Short mmCIF file of C-alpha atoms in Angstrom, two decimals:
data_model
loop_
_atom_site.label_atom_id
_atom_site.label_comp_id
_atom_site.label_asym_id
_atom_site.label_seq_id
_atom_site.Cartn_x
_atom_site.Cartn_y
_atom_site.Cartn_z
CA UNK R 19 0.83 -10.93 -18.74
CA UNK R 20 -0.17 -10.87 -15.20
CA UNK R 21 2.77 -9.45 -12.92
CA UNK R 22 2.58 -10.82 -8.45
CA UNK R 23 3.79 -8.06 -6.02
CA UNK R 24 4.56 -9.50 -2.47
CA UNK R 25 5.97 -8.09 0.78
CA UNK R 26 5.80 -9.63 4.28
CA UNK R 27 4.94 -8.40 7.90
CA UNK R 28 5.94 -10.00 10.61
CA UNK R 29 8.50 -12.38 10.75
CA UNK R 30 9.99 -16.14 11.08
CA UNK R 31 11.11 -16.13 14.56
CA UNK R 32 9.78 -18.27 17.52
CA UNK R 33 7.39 -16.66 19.78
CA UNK R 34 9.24 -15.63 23.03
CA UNK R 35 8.79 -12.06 24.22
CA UNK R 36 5.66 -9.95 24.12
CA UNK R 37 7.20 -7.87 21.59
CA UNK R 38 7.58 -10.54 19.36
CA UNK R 39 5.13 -10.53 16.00
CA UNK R 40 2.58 -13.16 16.41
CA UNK R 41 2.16 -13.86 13.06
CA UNK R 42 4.15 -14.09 9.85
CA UNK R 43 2.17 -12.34 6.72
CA UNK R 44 3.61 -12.68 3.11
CA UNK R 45 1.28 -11.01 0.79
CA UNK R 46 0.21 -8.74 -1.81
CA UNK R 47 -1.23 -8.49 -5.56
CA UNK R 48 -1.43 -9.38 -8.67
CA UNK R 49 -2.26 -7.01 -11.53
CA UNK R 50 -1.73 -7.06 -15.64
CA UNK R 51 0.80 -5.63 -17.36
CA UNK R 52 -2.00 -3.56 -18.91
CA UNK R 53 -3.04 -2.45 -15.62
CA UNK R 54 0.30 -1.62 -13.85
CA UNK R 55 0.92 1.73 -15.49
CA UNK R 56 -2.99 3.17 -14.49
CA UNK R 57 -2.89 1.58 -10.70
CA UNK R 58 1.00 2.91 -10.11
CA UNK R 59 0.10 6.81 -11.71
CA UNK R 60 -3.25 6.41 -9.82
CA UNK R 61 -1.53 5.56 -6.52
CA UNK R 62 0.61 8.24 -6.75
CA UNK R 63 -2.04 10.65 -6.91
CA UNK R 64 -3.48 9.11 -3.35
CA UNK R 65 -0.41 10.17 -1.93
CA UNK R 66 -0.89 13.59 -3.27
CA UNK R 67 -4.13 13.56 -1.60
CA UNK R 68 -2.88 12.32 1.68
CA UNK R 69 0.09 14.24 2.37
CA UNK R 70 -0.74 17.59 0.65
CA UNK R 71 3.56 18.45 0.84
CA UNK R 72 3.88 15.76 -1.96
CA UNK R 73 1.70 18.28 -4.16
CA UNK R 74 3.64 21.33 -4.50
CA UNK R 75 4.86 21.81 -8.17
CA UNK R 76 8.55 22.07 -6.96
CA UNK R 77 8.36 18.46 -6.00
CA UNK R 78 10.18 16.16 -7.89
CA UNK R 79 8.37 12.73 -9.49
CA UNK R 80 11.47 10.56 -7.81
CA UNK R 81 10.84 12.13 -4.83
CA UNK R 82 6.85 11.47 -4.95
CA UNK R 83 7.90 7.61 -6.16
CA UNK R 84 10.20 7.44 -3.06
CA UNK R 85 8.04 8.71 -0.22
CA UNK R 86 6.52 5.34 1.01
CA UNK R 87 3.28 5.00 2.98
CA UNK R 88 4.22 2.30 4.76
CA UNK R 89 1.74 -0.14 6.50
CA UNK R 90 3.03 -0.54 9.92
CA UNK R 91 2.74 3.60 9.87
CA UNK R 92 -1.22 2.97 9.21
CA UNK R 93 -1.51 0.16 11.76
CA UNK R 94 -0.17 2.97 14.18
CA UNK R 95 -2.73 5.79 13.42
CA UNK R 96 -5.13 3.15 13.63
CA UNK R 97 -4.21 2.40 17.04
CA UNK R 98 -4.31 6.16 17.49
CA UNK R 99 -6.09 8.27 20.17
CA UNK R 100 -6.29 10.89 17.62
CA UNK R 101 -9.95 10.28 15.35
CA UNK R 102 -8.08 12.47 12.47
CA UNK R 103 -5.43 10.10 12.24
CA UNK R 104 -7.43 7.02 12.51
CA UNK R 105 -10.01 8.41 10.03
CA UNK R 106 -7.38 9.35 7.44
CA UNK R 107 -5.86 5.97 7.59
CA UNK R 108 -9.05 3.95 7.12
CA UNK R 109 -10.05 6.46 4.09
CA UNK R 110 -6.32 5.65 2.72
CA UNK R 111 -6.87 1.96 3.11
CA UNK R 112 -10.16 2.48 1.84
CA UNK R 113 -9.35 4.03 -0.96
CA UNK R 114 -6.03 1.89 -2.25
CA UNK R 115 -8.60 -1.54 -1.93
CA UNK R 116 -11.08 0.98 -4.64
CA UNK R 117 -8.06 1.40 -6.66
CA UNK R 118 -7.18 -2.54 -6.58
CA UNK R 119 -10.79 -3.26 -7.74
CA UNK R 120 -10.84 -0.70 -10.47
CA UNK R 121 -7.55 -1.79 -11.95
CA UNK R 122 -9.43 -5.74 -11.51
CA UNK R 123 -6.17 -6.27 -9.16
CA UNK R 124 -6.54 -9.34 -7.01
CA UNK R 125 -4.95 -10.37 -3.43
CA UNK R 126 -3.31 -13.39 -2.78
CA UNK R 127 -1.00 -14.41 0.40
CA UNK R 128 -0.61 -16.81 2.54
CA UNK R 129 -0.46 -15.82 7.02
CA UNK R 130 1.07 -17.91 9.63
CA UNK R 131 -0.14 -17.92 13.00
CA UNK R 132 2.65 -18.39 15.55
CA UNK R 133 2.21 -20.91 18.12
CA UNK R 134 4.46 -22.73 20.55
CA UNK R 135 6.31 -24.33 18.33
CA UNK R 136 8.82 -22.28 16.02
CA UNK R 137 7.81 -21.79 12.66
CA UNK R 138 9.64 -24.17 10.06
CA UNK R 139 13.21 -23.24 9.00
CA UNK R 140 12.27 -22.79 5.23
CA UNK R 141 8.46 -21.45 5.95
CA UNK R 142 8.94 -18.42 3.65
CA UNK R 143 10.49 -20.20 0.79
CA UNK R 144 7.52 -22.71 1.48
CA UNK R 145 5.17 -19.76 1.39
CA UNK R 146 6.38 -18.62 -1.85
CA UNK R 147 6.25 -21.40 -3.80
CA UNK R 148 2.81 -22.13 -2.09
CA UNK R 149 1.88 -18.34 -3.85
CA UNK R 150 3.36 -19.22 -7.16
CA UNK R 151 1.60 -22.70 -7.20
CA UNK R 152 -1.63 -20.77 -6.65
CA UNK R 153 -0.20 -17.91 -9.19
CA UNK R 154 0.74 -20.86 -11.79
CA UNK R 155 -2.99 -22.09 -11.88
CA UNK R 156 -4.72 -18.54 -12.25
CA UNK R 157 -1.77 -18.04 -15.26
CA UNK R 158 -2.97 -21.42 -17.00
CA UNK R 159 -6.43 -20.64 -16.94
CA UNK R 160 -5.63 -17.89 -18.92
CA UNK R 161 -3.03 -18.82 -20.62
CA UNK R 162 -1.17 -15.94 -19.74
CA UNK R 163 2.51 -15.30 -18.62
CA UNK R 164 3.63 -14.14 -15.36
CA UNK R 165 6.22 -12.66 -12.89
CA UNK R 166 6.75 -12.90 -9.23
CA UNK R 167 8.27 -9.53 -8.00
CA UNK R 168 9.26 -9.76 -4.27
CA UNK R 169 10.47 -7.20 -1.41
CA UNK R 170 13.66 -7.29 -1.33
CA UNK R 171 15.28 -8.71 1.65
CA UNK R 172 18.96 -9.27 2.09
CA UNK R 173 21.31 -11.98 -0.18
CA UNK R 174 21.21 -14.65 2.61
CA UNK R 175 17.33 -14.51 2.73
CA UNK R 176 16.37 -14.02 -0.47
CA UNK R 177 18.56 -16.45 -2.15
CA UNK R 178 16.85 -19.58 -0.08
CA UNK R 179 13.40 -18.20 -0.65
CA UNK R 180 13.62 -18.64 -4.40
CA UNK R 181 16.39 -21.79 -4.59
CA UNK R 182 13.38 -24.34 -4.51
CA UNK R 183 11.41 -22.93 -7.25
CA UNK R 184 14.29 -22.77 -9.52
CA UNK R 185 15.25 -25.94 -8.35
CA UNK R 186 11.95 -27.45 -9.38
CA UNK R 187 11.70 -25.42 -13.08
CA UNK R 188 14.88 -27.45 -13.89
CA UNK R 189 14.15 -30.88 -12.66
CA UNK R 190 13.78 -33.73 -14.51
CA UNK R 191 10.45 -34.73 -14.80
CA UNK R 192 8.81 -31.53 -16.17
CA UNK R 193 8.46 -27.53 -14.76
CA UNK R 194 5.60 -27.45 -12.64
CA UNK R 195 5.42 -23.41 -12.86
CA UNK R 196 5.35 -23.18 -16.96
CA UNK R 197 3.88 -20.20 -17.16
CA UNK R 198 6.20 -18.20 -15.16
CA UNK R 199 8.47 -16.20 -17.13
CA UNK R 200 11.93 -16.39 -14.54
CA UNK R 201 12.11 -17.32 -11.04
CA UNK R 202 10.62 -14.70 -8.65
CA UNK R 203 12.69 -11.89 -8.67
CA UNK R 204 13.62 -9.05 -6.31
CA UNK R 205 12.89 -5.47 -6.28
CA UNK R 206 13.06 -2.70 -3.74
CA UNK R 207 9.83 -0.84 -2.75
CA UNK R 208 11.05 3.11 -3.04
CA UNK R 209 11.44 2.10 -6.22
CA UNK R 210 8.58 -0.29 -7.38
CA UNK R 211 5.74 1.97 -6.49
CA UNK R 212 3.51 -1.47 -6.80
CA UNK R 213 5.23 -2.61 -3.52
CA UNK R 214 4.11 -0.21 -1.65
CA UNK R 215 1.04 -0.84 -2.50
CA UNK R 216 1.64 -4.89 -1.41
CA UNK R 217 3.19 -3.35 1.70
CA UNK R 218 -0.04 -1.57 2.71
CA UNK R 219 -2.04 -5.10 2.01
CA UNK R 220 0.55 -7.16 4.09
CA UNK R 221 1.23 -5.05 6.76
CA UNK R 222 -1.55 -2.36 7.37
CA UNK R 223 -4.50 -4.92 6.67
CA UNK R 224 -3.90 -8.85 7.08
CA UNK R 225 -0.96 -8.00 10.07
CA UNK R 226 -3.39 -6.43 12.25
CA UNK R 227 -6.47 -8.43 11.24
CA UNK R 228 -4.96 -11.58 11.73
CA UNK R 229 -3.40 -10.59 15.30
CA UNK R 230 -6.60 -9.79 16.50
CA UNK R 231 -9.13 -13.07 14.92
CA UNK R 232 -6.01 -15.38 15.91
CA UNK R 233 -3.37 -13.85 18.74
CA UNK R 234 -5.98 -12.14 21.42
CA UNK R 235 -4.76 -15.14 24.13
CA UNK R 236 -1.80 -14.02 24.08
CA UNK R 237 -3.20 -11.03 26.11
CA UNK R 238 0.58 -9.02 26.62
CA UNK R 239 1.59 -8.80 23.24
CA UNK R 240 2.29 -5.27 21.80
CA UNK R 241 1.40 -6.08 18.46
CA UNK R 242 -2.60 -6.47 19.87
CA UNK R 243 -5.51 -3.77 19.54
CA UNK R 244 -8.94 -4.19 20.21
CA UNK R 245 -9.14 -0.94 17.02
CA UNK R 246 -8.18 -3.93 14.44
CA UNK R 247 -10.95 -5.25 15.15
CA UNK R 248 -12.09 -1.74 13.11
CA UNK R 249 -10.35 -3.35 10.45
CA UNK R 250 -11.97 -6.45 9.84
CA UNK R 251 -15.33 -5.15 10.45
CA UNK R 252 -14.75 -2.20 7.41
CA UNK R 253 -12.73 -4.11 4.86
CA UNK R 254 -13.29 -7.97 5.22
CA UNK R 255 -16.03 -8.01 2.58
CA UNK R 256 -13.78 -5.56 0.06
CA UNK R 257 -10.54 -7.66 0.44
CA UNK R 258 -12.99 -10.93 0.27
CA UNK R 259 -14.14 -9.80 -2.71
CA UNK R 260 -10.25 -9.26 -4.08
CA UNK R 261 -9.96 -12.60 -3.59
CA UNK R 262 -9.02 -15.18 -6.68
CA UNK R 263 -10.20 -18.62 -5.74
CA UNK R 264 -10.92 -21.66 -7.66
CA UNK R 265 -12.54 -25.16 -7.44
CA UNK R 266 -10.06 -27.99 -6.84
CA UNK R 267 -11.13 -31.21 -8.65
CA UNK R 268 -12.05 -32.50 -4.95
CA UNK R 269 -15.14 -30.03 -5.43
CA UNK R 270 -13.11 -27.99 -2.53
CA UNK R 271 -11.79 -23.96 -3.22
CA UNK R 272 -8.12 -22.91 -2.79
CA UNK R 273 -6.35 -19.92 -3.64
CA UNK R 274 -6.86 -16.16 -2.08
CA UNK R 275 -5.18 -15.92 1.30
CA UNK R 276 -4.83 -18.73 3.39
CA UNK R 277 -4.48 -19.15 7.26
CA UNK R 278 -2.79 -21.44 9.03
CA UNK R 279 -2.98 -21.08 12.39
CA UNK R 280 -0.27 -22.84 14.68
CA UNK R 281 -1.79 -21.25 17.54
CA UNK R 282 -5.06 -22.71 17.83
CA UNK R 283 -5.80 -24.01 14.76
CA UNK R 284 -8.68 -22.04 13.90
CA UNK R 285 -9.97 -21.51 9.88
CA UNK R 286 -9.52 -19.11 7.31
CA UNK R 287 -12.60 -17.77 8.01
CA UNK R 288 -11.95 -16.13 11.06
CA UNK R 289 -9.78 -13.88 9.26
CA UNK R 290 -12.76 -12.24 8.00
CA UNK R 291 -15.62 -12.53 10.58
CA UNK R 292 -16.46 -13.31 14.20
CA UNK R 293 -16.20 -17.33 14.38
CA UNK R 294 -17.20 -19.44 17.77
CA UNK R 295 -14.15 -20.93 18.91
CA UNK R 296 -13.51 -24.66 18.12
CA UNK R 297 -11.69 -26.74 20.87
CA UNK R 298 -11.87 -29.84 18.66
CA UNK R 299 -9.88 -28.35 15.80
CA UNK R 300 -7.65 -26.91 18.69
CA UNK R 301 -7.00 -30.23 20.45
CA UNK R 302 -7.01 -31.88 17.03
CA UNK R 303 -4.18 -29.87 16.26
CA UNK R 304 -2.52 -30.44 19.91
CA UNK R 305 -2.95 -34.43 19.07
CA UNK R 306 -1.27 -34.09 15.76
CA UNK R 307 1.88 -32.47 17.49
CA UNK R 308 2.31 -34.83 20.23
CA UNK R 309 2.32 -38.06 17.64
CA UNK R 310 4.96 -36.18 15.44
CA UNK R 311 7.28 -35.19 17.95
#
């Protein structure tokens, strides 16, 4: 049984202020059953090693499972003019991608680049069931079972962002997601330690990456750095290598985490290294939006 983790970063609003996110990241991983128990008690032990107060032998285990390391925490200290700070959060990001490929974890996600236009009303159901398509074809490869286990939100968000996918295991006309056990479900991440973990992939690494390959025209936005740039150029070949993608029968490759950029329409690719820019696929883009208005 393979179980998905996903949290988000960022979020669906338009693009008005500077202190708006420029991009909308839902992400995280997936892991077996087998797995979970080693990569959760493993985890745990990081945050030992990081915050040396979560050590002492008076400490209870709830209170060790509770204490999150959250991602937009680590985007900070990477931003930070202290080198201790910065160094401790690359060796804690550094270290949580080892633990992902010892446990044979994978990442999967899908990032939206904000652009002029608002993002669509239903983008992070759309996202989801995007994830669970991708999730569905790794599980019938296998012919394993799975579970989609998603941060918690509140009732008028998460409801929407799983009504689809029921909607479509209970249509006529046969369940396109057989191998998923239930509907995604929700969970809350002081108490799913593997959430945390997804937090820390959403947030502290594709968040910042994908502001700076996609958002640096924007120039005023607070959510820029020139030190996520760091980022990419430490852990793009790690997470690449977390990736799980397979051949479509076009001869093409989907799955992993997937870009699309409403910005400039730029490629995946820049996600993970310096690209030249493209005008065409930026004016392509432009053309497509002025015939569908």
């Amino acid at each position: 049984m393979l179980l998905c983790y996903l949290d988000e970063s960022g979020d669906e609003q338009a693009l008005r202020t500077p202190t708006d996110p420029p991009v909308l990241v839902i992400a995280g991983i997936v892991v077996s059953g087998e797995s979970l128990r080693g990569l959760v008690f493993d985890f745990l032990q990081l945050k030992k090693k990081f915050y040396p107060a979560l050590a002492k032998p008076e400490l209870q285990l709830s209170e060790l499972i509770t204490h999150e390391i959250k991602g937009c925490d680590l985007r900070r200290d990477v931003r930070s003019t202290s080198r201790n700070r910065r160094r401790a959060a690359f060796t804690l990001i550094s270290d949580v991608l080892a633990l992902l490929t010892r446990y044979n974890a994978t990442v999967v996600g899908e990032i939206h680049v904000k652009g002029d236009r608002p993002l669509r009303r239903w983008v992070y159901a759309e996202i989801v069931a995007g994830i669970a398509s991708q999730f569905e074809r790794r599980l019938g490869a296998t012919h394993s079972s799975g579970m989609m286990i998603l941060d918690a939100r509140t009732k008028s968000k998460n409801v929407p962002a799983v009504h689809r996918l029921t909607t479509e295991r209970f249509r006529s006309g046969g369940d396109p997601y057989p191998s998923l056990l239930e509907s995604p479900v929700f969970g809350h991440s002081d108490a799913h330690v593997a959430l945390q973990i997804a937090d820390i992939v959403a947030s502290a690494l594709l968040f910042p990456m994908s502001c700076f390959a996609y958002s640096q025209c924007l120039l005023d936005n607070v959510h820029l750095s020139e030190r996520y740039g760091e980022l990419r150029d430490r852990f793009a070949p790690q997470l690449r290598s977390l990736e799980h993608r397979y051949a479509r029968q076009d001869g093409g490759h989907s799955g992993g985490i997937v870009v699309k950029d409403h910005l400039n329409n730029q490629s995946t690719l820049s996600l993970y290294c310096e690209r030249p820019f493209d005008p065409l696929r930026r004016d392509g883009a432009r053309n497509r939006s002025i015939v569908t208005a």
